[in-house]
Tab-separated table of C-alpha atoms and ligand atoms in Angstrom:
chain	number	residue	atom	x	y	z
A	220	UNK	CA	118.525	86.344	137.920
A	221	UNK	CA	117.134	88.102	134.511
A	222	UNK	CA	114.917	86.283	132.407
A	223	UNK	CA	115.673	84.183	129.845
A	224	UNK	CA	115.098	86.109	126.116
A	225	UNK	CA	113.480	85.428	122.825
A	226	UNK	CA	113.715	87.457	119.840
A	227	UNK	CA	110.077	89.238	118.798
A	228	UNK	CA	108.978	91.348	116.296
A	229	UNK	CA	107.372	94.065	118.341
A	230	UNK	CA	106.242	97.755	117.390
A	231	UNK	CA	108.594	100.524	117.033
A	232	UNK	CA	107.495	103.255	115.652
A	233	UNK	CA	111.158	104.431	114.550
A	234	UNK	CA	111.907	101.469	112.771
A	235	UNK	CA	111.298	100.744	108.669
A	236	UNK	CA	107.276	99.246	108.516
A	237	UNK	CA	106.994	100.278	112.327
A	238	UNK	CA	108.196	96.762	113.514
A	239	UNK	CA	112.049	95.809	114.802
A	240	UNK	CA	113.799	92.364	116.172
A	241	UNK	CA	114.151	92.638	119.603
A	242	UNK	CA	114.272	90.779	122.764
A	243	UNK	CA	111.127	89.615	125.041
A	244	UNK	CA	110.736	87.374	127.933
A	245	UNK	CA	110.054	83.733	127.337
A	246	UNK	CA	106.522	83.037	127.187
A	247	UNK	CA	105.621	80.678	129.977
A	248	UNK	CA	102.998	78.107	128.937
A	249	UNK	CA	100.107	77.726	131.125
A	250	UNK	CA	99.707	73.897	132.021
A	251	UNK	CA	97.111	73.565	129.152
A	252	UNK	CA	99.396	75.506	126.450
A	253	UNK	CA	102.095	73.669	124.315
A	254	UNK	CA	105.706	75.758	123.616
A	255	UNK	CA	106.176	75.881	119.639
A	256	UNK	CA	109.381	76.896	118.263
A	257	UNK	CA	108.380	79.061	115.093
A	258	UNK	CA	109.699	78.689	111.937
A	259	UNK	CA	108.060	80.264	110.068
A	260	UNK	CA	105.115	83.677	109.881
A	261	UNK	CA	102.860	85.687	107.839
A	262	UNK	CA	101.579	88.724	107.708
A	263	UNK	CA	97.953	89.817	107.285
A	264	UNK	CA	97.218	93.307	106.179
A	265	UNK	CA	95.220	93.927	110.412
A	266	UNK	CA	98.188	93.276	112.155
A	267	UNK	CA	100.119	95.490	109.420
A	268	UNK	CA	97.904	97.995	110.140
A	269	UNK	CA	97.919	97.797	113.905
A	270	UNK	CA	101.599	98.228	113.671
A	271	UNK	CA	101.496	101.692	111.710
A	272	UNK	CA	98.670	103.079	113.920
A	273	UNK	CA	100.293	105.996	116.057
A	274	UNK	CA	98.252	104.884	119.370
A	275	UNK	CA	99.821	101.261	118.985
A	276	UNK	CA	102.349	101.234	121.698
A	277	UNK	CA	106.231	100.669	120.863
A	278	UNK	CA	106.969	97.134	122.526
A	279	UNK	CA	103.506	96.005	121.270
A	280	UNK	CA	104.222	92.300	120.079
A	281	UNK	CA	102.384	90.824	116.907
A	282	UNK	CA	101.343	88.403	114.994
A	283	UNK	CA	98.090	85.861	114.268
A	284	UNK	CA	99.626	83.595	111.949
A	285	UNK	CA	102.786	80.814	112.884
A	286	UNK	CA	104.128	77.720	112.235
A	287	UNK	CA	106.482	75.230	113.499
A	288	UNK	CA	107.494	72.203	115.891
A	289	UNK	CA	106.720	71.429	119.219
A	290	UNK	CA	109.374	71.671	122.109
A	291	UNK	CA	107.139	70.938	124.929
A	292	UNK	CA	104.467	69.559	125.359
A	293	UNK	CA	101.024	70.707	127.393
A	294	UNK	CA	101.485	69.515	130.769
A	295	UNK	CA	97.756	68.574	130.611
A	296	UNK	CA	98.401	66.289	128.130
A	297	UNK	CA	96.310	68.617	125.795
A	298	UNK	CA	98.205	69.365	123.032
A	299	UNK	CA	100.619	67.447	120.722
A	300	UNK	CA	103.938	65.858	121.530
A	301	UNK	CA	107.528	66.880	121.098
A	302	UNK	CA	108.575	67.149	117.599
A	303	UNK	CA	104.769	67.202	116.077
A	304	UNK	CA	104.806	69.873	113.446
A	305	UNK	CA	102.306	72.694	113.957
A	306	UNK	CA	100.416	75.505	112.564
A	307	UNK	CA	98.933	77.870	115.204
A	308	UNK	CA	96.384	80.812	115.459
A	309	UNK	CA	96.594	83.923	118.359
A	310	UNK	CA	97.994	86.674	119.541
A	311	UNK	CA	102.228	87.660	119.598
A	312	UNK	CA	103.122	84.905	117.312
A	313	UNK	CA	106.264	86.629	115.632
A	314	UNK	CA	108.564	85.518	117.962
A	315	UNK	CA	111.220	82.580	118.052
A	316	UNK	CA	108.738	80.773	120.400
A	317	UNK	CA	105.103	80.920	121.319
A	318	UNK	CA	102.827	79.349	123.846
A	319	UNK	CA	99.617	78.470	122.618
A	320	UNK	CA	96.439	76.051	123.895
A	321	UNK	CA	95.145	73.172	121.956
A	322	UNK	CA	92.300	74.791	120.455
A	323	UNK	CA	94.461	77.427	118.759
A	324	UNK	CA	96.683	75.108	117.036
A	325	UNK	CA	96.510	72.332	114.172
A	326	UNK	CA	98.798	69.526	113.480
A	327	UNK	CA	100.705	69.344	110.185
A	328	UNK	CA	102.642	66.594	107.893
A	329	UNK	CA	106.093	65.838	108.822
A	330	UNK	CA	107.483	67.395	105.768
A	331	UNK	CA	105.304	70.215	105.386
A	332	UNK	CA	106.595	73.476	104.509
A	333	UNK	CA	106.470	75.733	107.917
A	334	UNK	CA	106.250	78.777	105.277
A	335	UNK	CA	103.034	77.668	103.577
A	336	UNK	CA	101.317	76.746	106.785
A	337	UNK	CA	102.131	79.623	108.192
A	338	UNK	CA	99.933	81.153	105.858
A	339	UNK	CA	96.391	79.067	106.576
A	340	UNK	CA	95.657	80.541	110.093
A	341	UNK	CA	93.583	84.211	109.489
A	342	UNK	CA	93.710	83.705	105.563
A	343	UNK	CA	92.381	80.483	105.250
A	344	UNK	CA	90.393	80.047	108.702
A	345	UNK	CA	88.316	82.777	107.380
A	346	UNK	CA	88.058	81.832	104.414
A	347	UNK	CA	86.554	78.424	105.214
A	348	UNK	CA	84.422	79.707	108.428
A	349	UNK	CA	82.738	82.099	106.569
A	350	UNK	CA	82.175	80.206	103.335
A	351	UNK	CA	80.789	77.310	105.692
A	352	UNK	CA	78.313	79.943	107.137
A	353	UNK	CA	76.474	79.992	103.853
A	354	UNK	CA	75.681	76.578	103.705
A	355	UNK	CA	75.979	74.422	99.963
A	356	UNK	CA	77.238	76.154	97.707
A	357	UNK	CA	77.455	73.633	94.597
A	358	UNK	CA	76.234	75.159	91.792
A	359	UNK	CA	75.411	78.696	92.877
A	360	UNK	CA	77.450	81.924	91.923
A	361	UNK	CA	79.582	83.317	94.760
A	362	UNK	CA	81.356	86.608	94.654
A	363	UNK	CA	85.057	86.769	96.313
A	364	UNK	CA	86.149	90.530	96.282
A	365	UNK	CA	89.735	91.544	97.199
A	366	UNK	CA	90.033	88.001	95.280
A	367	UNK	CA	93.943	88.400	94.993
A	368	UNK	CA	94.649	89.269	98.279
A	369	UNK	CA	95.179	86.558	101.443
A	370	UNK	CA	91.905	85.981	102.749
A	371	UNK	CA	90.650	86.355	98.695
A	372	UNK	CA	92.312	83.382	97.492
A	373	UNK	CA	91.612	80.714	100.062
A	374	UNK	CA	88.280	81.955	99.546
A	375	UNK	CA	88.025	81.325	96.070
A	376	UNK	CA	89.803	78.301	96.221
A	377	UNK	CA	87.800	76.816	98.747
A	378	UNK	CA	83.973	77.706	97.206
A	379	UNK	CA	85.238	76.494	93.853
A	380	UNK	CA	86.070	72.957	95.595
A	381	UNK	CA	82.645	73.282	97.146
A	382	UNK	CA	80.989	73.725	93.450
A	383	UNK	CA	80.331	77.276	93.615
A	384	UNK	CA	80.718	79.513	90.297
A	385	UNK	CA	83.371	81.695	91.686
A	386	UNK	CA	82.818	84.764	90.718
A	387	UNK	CA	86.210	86.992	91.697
A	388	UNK	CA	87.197	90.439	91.617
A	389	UNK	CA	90.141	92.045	91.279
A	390	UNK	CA	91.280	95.970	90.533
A	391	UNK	CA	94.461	94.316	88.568
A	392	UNK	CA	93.993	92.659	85.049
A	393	UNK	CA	97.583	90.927	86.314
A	394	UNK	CA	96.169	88.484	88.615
A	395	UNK	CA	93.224	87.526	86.260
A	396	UNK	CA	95.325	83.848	85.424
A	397	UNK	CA	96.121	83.440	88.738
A	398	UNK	CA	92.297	83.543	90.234
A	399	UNK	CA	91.199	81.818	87.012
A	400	UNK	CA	93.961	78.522	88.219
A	401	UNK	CA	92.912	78.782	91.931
A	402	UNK	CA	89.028	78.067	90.360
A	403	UNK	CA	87.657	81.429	89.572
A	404	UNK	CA	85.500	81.118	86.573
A	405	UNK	CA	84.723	84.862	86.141
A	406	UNK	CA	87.449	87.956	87.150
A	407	UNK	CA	85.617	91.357	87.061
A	408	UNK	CA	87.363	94.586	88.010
A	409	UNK	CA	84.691	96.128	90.182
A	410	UNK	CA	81.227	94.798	91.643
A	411	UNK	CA	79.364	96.500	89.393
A	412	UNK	CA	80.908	94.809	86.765
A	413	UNK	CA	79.721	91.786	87.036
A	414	UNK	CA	76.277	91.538	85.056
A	415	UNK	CA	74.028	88.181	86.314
A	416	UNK	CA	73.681	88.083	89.565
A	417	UNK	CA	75.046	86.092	92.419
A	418	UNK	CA	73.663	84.233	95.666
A	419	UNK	CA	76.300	84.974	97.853
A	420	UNK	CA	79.240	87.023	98.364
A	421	UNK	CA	82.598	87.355	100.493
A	422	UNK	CA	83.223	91.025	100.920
A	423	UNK	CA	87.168	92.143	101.877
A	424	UNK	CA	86.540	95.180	100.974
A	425	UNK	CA	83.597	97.431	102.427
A	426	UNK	CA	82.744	100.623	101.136
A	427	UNK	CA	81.442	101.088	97.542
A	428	UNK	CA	82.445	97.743	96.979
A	429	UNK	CA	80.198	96.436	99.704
A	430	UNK	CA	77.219	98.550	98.129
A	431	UNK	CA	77.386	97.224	94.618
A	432	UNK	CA	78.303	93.834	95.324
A	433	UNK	CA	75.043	94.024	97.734
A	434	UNK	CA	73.552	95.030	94.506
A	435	UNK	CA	74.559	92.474	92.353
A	436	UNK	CA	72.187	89.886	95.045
A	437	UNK	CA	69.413	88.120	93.963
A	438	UNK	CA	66.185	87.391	95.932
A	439	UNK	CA	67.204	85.798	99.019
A	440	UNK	CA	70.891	85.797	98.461
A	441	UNK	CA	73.768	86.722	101.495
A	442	UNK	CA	76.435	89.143	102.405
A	443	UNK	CA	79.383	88.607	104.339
A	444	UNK	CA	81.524	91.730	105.827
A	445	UNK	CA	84.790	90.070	106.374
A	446	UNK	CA	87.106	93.143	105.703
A	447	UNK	CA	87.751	96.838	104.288
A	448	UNK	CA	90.725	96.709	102.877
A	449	UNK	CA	89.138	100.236	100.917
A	450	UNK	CA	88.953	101.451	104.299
A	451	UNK	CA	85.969	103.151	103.760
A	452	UNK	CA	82.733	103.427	104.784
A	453	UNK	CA	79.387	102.532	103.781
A	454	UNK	CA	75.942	104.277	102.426
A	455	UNK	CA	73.009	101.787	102.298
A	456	UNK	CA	69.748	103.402	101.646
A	457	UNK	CA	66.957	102.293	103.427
A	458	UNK	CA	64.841	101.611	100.290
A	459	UNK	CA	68.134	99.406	99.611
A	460	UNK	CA	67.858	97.186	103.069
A	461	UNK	CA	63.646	97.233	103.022
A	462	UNK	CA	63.941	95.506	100.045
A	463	UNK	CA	61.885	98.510	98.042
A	464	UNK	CA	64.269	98.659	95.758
A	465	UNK	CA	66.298	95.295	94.392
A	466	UNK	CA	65.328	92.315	95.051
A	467	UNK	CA	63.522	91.176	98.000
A	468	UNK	CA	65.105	89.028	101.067
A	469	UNK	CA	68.605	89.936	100.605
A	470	UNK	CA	70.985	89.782	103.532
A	471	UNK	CA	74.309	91.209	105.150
A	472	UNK	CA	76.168	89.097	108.266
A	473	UNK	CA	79.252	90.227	110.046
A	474	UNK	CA	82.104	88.058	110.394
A	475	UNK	CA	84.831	88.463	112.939
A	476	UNK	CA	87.103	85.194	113.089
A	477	UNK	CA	88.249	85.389	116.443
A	478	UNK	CA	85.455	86.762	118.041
A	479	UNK	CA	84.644	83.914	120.748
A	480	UNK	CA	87.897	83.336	122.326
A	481	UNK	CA	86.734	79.500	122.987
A	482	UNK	CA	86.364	78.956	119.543
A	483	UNK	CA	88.078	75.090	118.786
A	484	UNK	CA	90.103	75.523	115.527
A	485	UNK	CA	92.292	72.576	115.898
A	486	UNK	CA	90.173	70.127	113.322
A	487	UNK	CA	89.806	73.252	110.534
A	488	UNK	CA	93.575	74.223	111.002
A	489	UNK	CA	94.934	70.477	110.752
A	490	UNK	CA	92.580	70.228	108.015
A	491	UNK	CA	93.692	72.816	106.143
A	492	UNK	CA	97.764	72.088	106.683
A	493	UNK	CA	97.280	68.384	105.205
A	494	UNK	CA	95.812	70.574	101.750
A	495	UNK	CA	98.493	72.560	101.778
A	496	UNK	CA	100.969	69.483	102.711
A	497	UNK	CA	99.318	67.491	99.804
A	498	UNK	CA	98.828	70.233	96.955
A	499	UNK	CA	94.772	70.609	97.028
A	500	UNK	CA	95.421	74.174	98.548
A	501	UNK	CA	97.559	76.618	97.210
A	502	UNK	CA	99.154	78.745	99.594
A	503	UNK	CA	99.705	81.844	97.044
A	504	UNK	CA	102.926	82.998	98.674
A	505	UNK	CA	103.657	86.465	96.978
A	506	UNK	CA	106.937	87.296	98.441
A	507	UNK	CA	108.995	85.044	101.605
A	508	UNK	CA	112.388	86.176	103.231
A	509	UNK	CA	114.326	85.931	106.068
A	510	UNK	CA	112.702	87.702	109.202
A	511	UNK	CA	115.075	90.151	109.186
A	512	UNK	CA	113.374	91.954	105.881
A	513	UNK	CA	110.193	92.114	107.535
A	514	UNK	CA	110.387	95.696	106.350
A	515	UNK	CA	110.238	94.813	103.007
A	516	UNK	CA	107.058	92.794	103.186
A	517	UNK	CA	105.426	95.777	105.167
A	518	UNK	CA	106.215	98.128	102.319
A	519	UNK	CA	104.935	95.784	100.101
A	520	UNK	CA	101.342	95.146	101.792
A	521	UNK	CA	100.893	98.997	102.598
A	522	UNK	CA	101.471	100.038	98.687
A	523	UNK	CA	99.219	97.193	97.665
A	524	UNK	CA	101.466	95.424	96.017
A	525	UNK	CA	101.612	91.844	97.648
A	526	UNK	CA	98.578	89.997	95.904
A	527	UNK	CA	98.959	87.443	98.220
A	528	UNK	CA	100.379	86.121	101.031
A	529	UNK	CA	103.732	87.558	102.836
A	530	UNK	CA	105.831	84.814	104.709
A	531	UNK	CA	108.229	85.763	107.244
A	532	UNK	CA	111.327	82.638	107.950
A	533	UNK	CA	112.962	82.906	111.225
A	534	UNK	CA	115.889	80.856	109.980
B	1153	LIG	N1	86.592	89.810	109.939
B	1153	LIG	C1	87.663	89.035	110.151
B	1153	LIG	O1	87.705	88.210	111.066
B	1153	LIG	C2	88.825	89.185	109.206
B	1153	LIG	C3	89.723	88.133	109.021
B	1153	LIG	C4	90.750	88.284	108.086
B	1153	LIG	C5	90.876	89.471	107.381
B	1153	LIG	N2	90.007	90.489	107.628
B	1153	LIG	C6	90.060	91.736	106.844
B	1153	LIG	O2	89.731	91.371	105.509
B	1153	LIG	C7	90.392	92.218	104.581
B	1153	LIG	C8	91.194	91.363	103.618
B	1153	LIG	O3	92.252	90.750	104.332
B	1153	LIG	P1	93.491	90.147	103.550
B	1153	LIG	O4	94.418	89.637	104.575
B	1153	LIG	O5	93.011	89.237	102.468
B	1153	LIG	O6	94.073	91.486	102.886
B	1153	LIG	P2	95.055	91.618	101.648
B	1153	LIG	O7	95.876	90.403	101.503
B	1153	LIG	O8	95.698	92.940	101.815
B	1153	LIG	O9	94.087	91.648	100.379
B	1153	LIG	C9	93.112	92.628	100.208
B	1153	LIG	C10	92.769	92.719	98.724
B	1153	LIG	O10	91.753	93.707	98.595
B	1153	LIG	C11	91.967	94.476	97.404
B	1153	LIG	N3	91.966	95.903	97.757
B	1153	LIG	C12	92.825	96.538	98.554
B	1153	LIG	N4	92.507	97.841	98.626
B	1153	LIG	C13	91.425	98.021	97.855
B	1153	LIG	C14	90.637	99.139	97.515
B	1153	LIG	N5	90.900	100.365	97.978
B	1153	LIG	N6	89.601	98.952	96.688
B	1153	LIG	C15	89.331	97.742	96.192
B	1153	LIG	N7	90.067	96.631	96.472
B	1153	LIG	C16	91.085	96.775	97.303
B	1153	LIG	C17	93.302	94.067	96.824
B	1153	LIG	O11	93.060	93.340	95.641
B	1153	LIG	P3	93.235	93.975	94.168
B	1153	LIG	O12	94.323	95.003	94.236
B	1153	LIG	O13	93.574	92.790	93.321
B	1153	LIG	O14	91.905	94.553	93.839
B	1153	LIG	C18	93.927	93.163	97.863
B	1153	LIG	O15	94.573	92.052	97.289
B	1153	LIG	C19	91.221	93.180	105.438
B	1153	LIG	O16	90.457	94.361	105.652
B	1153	LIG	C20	91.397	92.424	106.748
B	1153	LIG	O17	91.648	93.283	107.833
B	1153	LIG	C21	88.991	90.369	108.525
């Protein structure tokens, strides 16, 4: 007997945005994994780019960021029960259903939207891991490049609840309001913009941006690589990282969200889906459609264009 089928959004390299709806096995949850019917995705701009890379196989299924309602529970007893709404973090998650243990998945409100928690997993995760990483930051200045994009505006959100002076920045004078209402208190076009300097930074962009925002430190302050959406790469001098030049005790960390596979992000991600449920978080949704437009949102990410999040409903 042939198994039973789901549709998937899985690589094809023929297809508009190198993704197509097609047909995949059931996923068969492991006696600690609980079967969620999706409702709801998002894209981030890794996956995205995973999908146009030539030496990503066709078939290759997708997708880090999901939401939606139970159908079975763990057999363990490990996850939560039928009919408990659900936002979940891992790997193929653009499919009608998806398998997933408890310590990749959050509980949600009742009548929260699936589309807005679908976008907290890699966005706002990240956003919240790596802000926590640099301790308090009431009342110091924090600087959120690639501001307007998904991981960018959790982020600023987030350290301006935690009484930072959020310092973002942003290429496009267009989404000045928009970082200024999600708690930015400066928007600066460029790193080197930005004048007084700032104790910490969130970098989603790499490359010259990394250098001058590492630039803009003062004594003692922190640097977190989170992304390169520039795609390029970096020049430090070693005058620069000694400290000769600049000022003295400055810092760069790496950050790679799911790095330890273990990781337990049930309490962040059912944190973060009862903000979003209750209006504290804004889920800065930039453009949401039916699943079947998928190629739409890809266009829009690649040409820089989406300022936000894309959200994916599977209807
Ligand atoms: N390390 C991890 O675990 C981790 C987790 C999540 C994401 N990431 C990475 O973090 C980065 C941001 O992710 P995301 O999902 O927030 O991406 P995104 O939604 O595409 O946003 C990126 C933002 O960066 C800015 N940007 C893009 N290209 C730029 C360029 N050439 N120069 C300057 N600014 C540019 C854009 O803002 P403006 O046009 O307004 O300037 C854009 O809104 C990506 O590289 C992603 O792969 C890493």
């Amino acid at each position: 007997m042939k198994d039973p089928l789901v549709r998937a959004l899985v690589v094809d390299h023929t297809a508009p945005g190198h993704l197509s709806l097609t047909d995949v096995p059931v996923p068969r949850p492991t006696a600690h994994e609980t079967l969620v019917r999706v409702e709801a995705v998002s894209l981030n701009s890794g996956e995205v780019y995973q999908a146009i890379r030539p030496e990503t196989p066709n078939g290759t299924q997708l997708g880090w960021d999901a939401a939606g309602v139970v159908i079975q529970q763990a057999a363990d007893g490990s996850g939560p029960a039928e009919g408990t709404r659900v936002v979940t973090v891992g790997q193929a998650g653009w499919a009608e259903l998806r398998a997933t243990p408890a310590n990749l998945l959050g509980t949600a409100p009742e009548n929260a939207d699936p589309g807005a928690l679908s976008t907290i997993p890699v966005a706002g995760l990240s956003a919240l891991r790596v802000l926590r990483r640099m301790g308090s930051l009431l009342g110091r200045r924090v600087m959120v490049t690639g501001a307007s994009g998904g991981v960018g505006r959790y982020a600023v959100q987030l350290a301006a609840r935690a009484g930072a002076h959020v310092v973002a920045i942003s290429r496009s004078p267009a989404q000045a309001d928009g970082l200024r209402n999600l708690g930015a208190q400066e928007v600066h076009s460029e790193p080197a913009a930005v004048r007084q300097p700032v104790s910490a930074v969130v970098d989603n962009v790499g490359g010259q941006y990394l250098v001058d925002a590492f630039a803009s430190l003062s004594a003692g302050g922190t640097l977190f690589c989170v992304g390169r959406s520039s795609e390029a790469d970096v020049m430090l001098s070693t005058d620069t990282l000694l400290g000769a030049e600049g000022p003295y005790g400055r810092s760069i960390h790496s950050f790679f969200l799911t790095g330890d596979p273990t990781t337990d992000f049930s309490a962040d991600l059912t944190w973060l889906a009862g903000e979003i449920a209750t209006g504290r978080l804004h889920p800065s949704i930039s453009w949401r459609g039916p699943w079947t437009r998928h190629a739409e949102a890809v266009q829009l990410l690649l040409d820089g264009r989406l300022h936000g999040k894309a959200v994916l409903d599977l209807g």
